Coordinates of C-alpha atoms in Angstrom, one line a residue:
X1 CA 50.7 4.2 -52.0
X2 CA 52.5 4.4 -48.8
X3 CA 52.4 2.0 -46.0
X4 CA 50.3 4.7 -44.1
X5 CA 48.1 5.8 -46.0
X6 CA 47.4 1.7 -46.9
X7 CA 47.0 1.4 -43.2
X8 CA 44.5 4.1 -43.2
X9 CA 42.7 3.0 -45.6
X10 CA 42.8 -0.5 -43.9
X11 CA 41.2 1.2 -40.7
X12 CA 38.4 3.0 -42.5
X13 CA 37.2 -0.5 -43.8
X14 CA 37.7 -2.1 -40.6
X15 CA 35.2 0.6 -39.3
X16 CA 32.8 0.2 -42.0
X17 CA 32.3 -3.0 -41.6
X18 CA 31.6 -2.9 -37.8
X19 CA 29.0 -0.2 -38.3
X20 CA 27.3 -2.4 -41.1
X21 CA 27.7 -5.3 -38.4
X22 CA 26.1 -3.3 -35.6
X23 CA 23.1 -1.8 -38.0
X24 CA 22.4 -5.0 -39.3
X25 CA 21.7 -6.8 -36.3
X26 CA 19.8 -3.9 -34.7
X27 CA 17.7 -3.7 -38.3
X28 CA 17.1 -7.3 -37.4
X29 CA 15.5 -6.5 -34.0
X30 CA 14.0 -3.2 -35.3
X31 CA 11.6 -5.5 -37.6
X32 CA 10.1 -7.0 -34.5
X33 CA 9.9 -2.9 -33.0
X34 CA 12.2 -2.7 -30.8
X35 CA 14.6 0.5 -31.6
X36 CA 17.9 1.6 -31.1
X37 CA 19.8 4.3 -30.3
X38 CA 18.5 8.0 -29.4
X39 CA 16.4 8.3 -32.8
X40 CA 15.7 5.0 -33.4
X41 CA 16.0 2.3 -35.6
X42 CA 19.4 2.3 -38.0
X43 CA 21.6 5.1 -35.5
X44 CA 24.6 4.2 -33.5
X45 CA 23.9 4.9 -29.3
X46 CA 24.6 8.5 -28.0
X47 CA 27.0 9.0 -24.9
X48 CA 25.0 9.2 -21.4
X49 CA 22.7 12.1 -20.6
X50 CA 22.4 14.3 -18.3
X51 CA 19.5 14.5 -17.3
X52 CA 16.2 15.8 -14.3
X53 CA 13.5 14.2 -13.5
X54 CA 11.3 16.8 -12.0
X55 CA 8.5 17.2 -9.2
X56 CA 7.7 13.4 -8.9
X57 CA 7.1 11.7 -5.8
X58 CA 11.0 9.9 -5.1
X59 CA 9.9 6.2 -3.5
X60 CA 12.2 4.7 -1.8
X61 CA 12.0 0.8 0.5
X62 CA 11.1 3.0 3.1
X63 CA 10.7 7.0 2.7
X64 CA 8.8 8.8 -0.2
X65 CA 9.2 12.3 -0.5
X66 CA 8.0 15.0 -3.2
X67 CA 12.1 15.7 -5.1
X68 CA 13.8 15.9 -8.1
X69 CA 16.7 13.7 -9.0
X70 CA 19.5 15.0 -11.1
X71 CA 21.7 12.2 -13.0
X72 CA 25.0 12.1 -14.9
X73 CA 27.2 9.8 -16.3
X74 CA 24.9 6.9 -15.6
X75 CA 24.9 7.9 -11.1
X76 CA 22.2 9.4 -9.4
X77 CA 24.1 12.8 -8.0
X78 CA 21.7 14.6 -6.3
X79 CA 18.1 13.9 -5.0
X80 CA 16.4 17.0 -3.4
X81 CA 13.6 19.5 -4.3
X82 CA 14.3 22.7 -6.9
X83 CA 17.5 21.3 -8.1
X84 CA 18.7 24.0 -10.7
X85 CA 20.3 22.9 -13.8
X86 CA 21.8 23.9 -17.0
X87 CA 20.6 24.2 -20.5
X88 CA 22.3 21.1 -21.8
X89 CA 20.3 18.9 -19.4
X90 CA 17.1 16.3 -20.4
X91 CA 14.3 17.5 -18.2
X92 CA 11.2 14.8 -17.6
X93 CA 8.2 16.1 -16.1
X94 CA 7.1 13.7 -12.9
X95 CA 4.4 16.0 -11.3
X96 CA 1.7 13.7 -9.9
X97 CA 3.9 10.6 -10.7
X98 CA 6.4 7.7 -8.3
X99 CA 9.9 8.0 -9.0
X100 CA 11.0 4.7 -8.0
X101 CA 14.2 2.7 -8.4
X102 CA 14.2 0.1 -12.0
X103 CA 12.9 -3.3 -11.0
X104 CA 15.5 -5.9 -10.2
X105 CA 14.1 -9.3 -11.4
X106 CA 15.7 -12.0 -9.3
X107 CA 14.4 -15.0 -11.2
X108 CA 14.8 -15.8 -15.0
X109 CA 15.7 -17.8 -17.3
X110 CA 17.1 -16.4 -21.2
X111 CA 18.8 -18.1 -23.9
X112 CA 17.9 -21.5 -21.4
X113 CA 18.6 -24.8 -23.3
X114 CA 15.9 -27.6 -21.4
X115 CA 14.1 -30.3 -22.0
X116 CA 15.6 -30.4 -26.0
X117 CA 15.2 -26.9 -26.9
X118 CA 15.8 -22.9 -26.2
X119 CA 13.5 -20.7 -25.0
X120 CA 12.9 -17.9 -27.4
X121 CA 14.1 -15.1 -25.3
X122 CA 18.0 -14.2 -25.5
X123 CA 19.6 -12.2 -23.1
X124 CA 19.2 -9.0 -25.6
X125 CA 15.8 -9.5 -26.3
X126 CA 14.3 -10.5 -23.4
X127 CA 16.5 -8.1 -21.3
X128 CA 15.1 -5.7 -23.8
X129 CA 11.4 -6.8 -22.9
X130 CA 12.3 -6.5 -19.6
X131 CA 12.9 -2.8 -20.1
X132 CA 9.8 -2.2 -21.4
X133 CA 8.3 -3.2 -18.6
X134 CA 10.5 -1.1 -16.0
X135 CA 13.2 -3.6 -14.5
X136 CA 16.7 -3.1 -15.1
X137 CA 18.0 -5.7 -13.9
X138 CA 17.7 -9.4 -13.7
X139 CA 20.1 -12.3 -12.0
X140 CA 19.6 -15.3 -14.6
X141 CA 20.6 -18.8 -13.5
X142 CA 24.3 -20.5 -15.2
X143 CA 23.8 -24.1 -16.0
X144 CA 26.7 -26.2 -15.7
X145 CA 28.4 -27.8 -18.9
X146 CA 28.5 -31.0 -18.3
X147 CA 28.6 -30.6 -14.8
X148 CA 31.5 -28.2 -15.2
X149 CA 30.5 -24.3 -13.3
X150 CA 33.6 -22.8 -14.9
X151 CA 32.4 -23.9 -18.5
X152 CA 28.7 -23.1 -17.8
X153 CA 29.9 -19.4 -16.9
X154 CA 32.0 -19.0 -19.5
X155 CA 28.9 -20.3 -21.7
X156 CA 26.3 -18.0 -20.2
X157 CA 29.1 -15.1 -20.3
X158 CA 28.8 -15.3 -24.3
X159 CA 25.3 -15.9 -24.3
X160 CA 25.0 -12.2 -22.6
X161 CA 27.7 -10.8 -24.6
X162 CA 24.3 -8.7 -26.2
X163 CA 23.0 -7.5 -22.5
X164 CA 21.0 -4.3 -22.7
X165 CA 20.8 -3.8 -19.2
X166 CA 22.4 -4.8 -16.4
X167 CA 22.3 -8.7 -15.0
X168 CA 23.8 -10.8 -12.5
X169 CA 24.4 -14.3 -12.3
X170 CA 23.3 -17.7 -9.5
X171 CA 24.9 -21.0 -10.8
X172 CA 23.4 -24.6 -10.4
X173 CA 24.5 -27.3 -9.0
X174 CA 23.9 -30.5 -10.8
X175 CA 26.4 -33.0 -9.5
X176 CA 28.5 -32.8 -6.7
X177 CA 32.4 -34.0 -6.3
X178 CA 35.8 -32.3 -5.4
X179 CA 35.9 -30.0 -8.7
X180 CA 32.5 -28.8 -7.9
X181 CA 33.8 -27.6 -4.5
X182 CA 36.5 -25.7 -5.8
X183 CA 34.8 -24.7 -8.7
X184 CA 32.3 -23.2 -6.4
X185 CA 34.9 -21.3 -4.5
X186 CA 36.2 -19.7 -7.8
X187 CA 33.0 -18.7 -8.8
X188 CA 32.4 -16.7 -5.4
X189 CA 36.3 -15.2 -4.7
X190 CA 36.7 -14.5 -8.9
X191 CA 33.6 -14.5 -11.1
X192 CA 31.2 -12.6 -8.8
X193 CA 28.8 -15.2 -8.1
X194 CA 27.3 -15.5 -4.4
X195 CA 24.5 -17.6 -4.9
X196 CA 23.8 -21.5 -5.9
X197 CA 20.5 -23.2 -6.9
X198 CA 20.1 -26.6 -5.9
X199 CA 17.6 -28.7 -7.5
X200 CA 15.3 -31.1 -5.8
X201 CA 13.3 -32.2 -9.1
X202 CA 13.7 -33.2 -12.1
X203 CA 15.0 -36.7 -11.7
X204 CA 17.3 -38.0 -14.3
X205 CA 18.4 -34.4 -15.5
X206 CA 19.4 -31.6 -13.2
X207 CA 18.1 -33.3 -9.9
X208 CA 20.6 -33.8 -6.4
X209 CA 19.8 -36.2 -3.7
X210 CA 19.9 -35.0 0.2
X211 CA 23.4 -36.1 1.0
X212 CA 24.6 -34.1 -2.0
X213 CA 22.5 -31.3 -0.8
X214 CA 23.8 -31.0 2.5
X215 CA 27.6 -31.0 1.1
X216 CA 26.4 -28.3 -1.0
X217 CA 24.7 -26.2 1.8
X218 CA 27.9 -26.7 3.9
X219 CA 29.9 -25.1 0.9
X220 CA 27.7 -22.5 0.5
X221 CA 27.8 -21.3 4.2
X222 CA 31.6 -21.8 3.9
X223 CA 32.0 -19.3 1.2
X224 CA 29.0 -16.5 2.5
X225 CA 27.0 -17.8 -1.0
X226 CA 22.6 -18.3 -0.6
X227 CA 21.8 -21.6 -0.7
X228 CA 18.8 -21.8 -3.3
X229 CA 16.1 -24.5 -4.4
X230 CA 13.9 -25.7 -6.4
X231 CA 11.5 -27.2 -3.6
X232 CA 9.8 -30.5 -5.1
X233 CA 10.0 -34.0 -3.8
X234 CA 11.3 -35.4 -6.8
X235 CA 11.1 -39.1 -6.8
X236 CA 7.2 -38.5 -5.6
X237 CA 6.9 -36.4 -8.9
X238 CA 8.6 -39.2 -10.9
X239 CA 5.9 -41.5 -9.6
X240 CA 3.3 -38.9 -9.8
X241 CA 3.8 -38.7 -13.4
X242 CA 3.9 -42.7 -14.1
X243 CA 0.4 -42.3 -12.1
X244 CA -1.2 -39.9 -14.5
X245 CA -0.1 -41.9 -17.6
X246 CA -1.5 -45.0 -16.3
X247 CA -4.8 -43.7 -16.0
X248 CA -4.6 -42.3 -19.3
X249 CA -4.1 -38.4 -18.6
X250 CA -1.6 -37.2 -20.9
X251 CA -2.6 -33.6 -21.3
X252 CA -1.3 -30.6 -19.8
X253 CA -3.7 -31.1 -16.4
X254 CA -1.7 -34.1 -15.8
X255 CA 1.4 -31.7 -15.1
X256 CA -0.7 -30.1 -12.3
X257 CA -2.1 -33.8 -11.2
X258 CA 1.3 -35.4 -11.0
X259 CA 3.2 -32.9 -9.4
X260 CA 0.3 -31.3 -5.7
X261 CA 1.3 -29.1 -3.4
X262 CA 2.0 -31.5 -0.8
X263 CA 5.3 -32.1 -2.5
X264 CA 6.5 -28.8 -3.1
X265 CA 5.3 -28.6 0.5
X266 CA 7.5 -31.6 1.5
X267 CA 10.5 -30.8 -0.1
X268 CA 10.5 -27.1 1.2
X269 CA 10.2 -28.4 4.5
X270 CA 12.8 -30.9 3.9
X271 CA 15.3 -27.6 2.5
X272 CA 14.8 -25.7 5.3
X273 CA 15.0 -28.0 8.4
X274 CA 18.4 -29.4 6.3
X275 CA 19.3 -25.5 6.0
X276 CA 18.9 -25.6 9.8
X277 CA 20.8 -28.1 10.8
X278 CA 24.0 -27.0 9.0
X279 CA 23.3 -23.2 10.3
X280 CA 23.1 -21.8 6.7
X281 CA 20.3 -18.7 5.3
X282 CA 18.2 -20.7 3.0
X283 CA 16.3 -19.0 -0.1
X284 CA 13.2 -21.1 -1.8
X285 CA 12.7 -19.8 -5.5
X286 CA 9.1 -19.7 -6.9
X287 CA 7.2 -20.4 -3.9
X288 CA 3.5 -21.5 -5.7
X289 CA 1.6 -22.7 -3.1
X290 CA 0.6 -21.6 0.6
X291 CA 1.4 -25.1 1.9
X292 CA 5.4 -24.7 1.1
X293 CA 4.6 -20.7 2.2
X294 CA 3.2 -22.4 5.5
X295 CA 6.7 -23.5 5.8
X296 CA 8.7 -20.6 5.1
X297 CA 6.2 -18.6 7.6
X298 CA 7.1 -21.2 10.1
X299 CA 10.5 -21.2 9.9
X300 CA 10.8 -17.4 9.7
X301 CA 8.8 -17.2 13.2
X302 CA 11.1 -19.6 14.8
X303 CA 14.1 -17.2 13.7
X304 CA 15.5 -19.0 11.1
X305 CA 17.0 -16.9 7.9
X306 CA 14.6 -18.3 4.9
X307 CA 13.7 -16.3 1.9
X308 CA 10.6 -17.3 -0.2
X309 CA 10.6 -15.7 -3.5
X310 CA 6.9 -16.1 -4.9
X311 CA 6.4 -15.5 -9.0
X312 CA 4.0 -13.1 -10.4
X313 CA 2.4 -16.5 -12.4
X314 CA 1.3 -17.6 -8.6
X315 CA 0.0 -13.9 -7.5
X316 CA -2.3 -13.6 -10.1
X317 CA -3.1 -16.9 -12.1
X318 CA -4.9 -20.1 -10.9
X319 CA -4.9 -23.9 -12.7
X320 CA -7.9 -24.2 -14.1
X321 CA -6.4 -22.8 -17.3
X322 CA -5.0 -26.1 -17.8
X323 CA -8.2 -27.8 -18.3
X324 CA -8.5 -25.6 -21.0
X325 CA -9.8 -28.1 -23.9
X326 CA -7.4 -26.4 -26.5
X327 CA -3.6 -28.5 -25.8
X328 CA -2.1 -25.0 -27.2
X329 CA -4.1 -22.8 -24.9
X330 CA -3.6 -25.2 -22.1
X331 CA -0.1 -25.9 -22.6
X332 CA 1.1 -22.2 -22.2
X333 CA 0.7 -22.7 -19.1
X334 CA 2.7 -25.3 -18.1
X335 CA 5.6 -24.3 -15.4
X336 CA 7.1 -26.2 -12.4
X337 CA 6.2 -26.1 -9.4
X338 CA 2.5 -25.7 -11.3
X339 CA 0.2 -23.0 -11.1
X340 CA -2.2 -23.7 -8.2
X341 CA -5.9 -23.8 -7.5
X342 CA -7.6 -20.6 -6.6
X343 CA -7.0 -19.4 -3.3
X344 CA -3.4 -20.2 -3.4
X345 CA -3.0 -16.9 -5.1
X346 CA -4.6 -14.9 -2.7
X347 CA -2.9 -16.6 0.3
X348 CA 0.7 -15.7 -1.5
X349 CA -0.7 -12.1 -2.0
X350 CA -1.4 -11.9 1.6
X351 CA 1.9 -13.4 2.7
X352 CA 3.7 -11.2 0.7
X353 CA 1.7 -8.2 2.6
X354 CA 2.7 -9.4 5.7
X355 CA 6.4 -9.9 5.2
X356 CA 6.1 -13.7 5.5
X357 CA 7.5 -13.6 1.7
X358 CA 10.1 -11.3 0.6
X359 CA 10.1 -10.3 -2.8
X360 CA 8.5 -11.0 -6.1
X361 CA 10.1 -12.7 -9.5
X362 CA 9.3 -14.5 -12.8
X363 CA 11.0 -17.9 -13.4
X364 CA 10.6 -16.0 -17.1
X365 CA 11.4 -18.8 -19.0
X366 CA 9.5 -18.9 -22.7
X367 CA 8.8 -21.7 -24.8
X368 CA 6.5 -20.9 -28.0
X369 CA 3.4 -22.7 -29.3
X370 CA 5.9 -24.8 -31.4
X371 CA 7.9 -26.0 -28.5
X372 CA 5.2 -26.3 -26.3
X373 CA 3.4 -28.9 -28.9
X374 CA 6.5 -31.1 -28.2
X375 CA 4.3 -32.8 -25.2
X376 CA 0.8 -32.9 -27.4
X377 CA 0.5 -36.5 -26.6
X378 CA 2.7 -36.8 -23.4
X379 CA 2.6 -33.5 -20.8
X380 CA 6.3 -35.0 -19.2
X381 CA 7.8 -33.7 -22.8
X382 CA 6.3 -30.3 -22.3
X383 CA 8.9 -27.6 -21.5
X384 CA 7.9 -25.9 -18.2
X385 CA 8.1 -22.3 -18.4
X386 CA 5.8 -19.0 -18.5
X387 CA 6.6 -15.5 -19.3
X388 CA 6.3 -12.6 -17.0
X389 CA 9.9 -10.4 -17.7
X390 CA 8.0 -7.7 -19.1
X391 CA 4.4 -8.1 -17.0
X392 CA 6.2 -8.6 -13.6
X393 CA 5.7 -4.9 -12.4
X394 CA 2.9 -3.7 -14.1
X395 CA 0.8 -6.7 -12.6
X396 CA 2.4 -6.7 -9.1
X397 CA 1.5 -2.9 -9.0
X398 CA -1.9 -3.4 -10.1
X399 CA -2.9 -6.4 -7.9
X400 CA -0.8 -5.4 -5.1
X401 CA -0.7 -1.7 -4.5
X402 CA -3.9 -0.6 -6.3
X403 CA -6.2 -2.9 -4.3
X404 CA -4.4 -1.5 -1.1
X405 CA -2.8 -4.1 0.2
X406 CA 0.7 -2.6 0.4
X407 CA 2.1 0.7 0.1
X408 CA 4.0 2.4 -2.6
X409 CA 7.0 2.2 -0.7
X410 CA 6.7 -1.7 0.4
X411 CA 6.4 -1.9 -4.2
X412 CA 9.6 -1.1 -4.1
X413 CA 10.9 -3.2 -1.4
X414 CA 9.5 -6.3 -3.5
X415 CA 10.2 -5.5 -7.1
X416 CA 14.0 -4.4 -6.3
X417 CA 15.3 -3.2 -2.7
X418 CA 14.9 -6.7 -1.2
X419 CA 16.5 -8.3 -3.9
X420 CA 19.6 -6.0 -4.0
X421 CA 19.8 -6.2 -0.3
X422 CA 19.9 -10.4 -0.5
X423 CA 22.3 -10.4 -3.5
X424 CA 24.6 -7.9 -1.7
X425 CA 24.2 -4.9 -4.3
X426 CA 22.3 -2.4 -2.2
X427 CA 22.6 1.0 -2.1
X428 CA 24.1 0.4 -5.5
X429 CA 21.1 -0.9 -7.0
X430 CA 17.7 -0.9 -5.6
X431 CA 17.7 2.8 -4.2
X432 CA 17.3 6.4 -5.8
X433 CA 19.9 7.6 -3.5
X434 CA 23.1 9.8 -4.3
X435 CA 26.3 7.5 -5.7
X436 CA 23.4 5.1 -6.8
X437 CA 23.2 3.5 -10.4
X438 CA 20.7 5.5 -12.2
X439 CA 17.8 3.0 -13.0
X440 CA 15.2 4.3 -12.4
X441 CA 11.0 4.4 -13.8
X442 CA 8.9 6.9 -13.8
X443 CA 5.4 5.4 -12.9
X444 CA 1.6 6.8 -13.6
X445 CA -0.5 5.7 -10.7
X446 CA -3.5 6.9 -13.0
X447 CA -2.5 5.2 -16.3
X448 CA -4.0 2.2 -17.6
X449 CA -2.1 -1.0 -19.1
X450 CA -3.4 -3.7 -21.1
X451 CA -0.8 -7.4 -21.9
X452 CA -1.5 -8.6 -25.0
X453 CA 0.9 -10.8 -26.9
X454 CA 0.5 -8.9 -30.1
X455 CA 1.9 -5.7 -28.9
X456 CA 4.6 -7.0 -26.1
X457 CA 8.7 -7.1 -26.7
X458 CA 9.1 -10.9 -25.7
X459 CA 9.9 -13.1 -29.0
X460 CA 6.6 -15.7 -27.3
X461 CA 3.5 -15.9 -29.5
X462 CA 1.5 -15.9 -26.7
X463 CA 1.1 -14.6 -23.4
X464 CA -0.5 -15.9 -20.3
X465 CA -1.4 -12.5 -19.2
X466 CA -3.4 -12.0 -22.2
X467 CA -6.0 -9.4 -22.1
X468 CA -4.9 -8.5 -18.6
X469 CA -5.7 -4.9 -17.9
X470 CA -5.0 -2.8 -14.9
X471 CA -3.9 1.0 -13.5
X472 CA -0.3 2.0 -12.7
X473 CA 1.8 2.5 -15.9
X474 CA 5.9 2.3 -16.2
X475 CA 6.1 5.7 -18.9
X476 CA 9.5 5.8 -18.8
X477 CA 12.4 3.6 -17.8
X478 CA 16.1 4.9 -17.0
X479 CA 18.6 2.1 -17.4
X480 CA 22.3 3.2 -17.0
X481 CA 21.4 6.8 -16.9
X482 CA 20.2 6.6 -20.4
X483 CA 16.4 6.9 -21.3
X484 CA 15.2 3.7 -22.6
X485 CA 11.8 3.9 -22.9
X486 CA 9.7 6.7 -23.4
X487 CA 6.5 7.5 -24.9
X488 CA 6.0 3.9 -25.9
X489 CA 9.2 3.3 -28.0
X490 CA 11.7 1.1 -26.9
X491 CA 15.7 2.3 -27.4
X492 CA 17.4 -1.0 -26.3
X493 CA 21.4 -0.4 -27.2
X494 CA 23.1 -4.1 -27.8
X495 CA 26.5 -4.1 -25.6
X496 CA 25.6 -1.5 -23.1
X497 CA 24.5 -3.8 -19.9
X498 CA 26.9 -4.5 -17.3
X499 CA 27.7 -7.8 -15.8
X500 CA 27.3 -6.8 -11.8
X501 CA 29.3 -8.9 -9.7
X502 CA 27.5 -10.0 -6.4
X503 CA 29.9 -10.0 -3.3
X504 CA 29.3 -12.7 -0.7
X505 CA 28.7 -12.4 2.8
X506 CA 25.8 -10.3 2.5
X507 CA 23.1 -9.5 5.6
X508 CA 21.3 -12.6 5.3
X509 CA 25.0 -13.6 7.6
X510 CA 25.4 -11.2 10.0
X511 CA 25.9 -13.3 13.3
X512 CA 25.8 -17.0 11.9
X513 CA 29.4 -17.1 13.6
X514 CA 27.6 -16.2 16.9
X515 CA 24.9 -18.9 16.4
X516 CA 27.2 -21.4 16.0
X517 CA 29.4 -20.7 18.9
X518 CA 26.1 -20.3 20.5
X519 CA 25.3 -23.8 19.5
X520 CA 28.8 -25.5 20.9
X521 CA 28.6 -24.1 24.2
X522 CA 25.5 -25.5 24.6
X523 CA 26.4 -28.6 23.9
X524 CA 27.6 -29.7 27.3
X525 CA 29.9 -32.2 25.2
X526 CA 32.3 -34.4 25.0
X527 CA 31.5 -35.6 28.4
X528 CA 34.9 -36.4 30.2
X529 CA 34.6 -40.1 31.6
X530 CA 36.8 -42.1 34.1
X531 CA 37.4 -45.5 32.8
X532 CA 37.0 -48.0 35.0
X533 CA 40.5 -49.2 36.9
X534 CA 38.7 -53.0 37.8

């Protein structure tokens, strides 16, 4: 046998293989229901579609209009009414239905090692929840290795080698020395990263005091990157939680006991007057209660540049489900900052009506039952985290627009414009403009939804939105330009989401340089003085 026809032969097997690598994880996933490529389970992915979507109503942040929107090779070429196409072209039907941009979920949490364990949701499979549910796109949060942000990327890089959608990436800050600072620049000028979470809990583990906060909000302004954080006094938490286990409350309510709003209160205070003094926009992940959205409010009325990203968990749940006398019902529910009492819910629904919050995530981060039992007899060795990748839009359309407190086109604004605009992505994503990625959903206003955790795509075994039901429908989700979900079956292709870089600099910066030569000339300082010639 010749050398080339050995070499050949070589090839074929090489090829082979692959394809039995590739069908054999996506029979894996296909056991759970969650298909692949055009026909399903056991087929490699087709190339891009062209493809119509006719006579729905197109919603954008802040026009609607009655158009069809032709898309190829994954854009958004043309959006305009009676657009006339070929044979070879996928038409949908949208007549009486919102054409609106693919969710962009700004908060999540996938393949997350905490508190001694995962959560159960990679970055394929809850990326391909996430589709199910109409966003396509999330910005999930790199922990450092060992304090390291160039080995926590490179970590979290492999970790979403999978992706089935497009995603993004903030970085934490854990620690704070002279690496860190140059790390951090590296991250913003090379690996497309323009935002940086600091947190103000969790003592002992990912926790920062003030002074290290402040070097980091310097750095962040510095570089154009958002300051984030996780607003909770931590050292009052710490003693909170010594509190509840003296008095013998070691259940799940203890969580909510140890850790009141006052101190999420406090610390967001604390961020945002800190954020003030350096001259630096400020954004305050899961806002849960109104006291810290009192804050925000403030601040935004005084002209400061704060963001307050509320989670659907706060729009629509209250605590009392931690009272629950069953530790595995009760325990589901156990995030940080907690779920509050009712009325906080309806005073974060109304803020984000009004403008005085800015757009709506998940902190999806899912523990199972069997994780969750890990704090049966102590609630501080409970992971925190709720699901909510796949509910986010259904819920925030239903208890949002559908009870008429905000408009189609403010929907939109929430669940994606607002969040492409911060992260410096818009028109790109976020928009069914022309030159914009094509992710977009097709949405029945008239359709009715029901969350149960028996029929959705997370790997959880429950659901805290169990039983949930509700009008407005995602029946068909666009991600890439390729149809993803349609007519209830789910085509997530392993491989084929993008890693989006996130330039820095973005609005939220516009005239800080004016501010701050503002602020010197006001100063009126140093004063010259004469010494005395005596």
């Amino acid at each position: 046998m010749s050398l080339s026809v050995m070499a050949i032969h070589l090839l074929s097997a090489i090829l082979f293989l692959s394809t039995l690598s590739f069908l054999s994880a996506a029979d894996q996933f296909c056991e759970a229901g969650i298909g692949y490529g055009e026909s399903g389970c056991g087929t490699l992915p087709s190339t891009l579609s062209k493809i119509l979507i006719k006579g729905g109503t197109v919603v954008n942040a802040h026009h609607q209009e009655v158009a069809d929107v032709y898309i190829e090779d994954g854009i958004t070429v043309a959006v305009k009414p009676n657009i006339k196409v070929s044979d070879d072209v996928i038409v949908l039907d949208a007549t009486g239905k919102f054409v609106m941009p693919g969710g962009i979920d700004p908060h999540t949490h996938l393949a997350f090692e905490f508190m001694g364990t995962e959560t159960v949701d990679d970055f394929f499979n809850g990326q391909a929840a996430a589709l199910a549910g109409g966003t396509t796109m999330h910005i999930d949060f790199v922990i450092p290795v060992n304090g390291s942000l160039s080995l926590g990327f490179e970590a979290y890089s492999k970790k979403a080698k999978d992706s089935c959608m497009d995603y993004g990436f903030h970085m934490a800050i854990t620690k704070w020395d002279e690496v860190v600072s140059e790390d951090m620049e590296i991250m913003v000028k090379e690996k497309g990263i323009n935002s940086f979470k600091f947190f103000m809990a969790y003592k002992g583990a990912l926790m920062i005091n003030d002074d290290l906060l402040l070097e980091g909000f310097k750095k962040c302004k510095s570089l154009g990157a958002l300051a984030m954080v996780h607003a909770e006094n931590g050292d009052a938490v710490l003693e909170g939680q010594k509190r509840m286990i003296e008095l013998g409350i070691t259940g799940p309510e203890g969580h909510d006991l140890s850790r009141p709003a006052v101190l999420e209160a406090e610390a967001t205070g604390r961020a945002i007057r800190l954020a003030s003094f350096v001259n630096t926009p400020l954004y305050v992940v899961h806002v849960m209660s109104s006291d810290a959205m009192d804050e925000i409010a403030k601040a935004r009325k005084a002209g400061q540049r704060v963001i307050g990203e509320p989670v659907v968990s706060g729009l629509v749940l209250n605590n009392s489900v931690l009272w629950d006398p069953d530790f595995t019902t009760a325990a589901r529910y156990v995030m940080s900052p907690p779920i509050r009492a009712a009325g906080h819910d309806k005073a974060l629904q109304a803020a984000l009506a009004m403008g005085a919050l800015q757009l709506v995530g998940t902190d999806h981060c899912a523990f199972n039952s069997t994780q969750k039992a890990f704090g049966i007899d102590d609630f501080r060795k409970i992971p925190n985290g709720v699901n909510g990748i796949e509910e986010r839009m259904h819920l925030v359309w239903h208890t949002m627009v559908e009870s008429g407190q905000i408009s189609p086109s403010d929907y939109v604004r929430i669940t994606s414009t607002e969040c492409a605009r911060i992260f410096n992505i818009y028109p790109r994503k976020g928009a069914i403009l022309a030159g914009s990625d094509a992710d977009i959903i097709i949405l029945n206003p008239n359709s009715t939804f029901k969350i149960t955790a028996q029929s959705h795509h997370s790997r959880l075994d429950t659901n805290v939105y169990e039983g949930r039901t509700g009008k407005g429908k995602v029946e068909v989700t666009i991600a890439g330009g390729s149809v993803v979900w349609a007519n209830g079956e789910l085509k997530a292709v392993p491989g084929s989401g993008k890693y989006i870089k996130m330039p820095p600099f973005g609005y939220l910066f516009g005239g800080i340089d004016k501010t701050d030569a503002s602020y010197l000339s006001s100063l009126q300082a140093p004063v010259k003085r004469f010494k005395s010639s005596t």
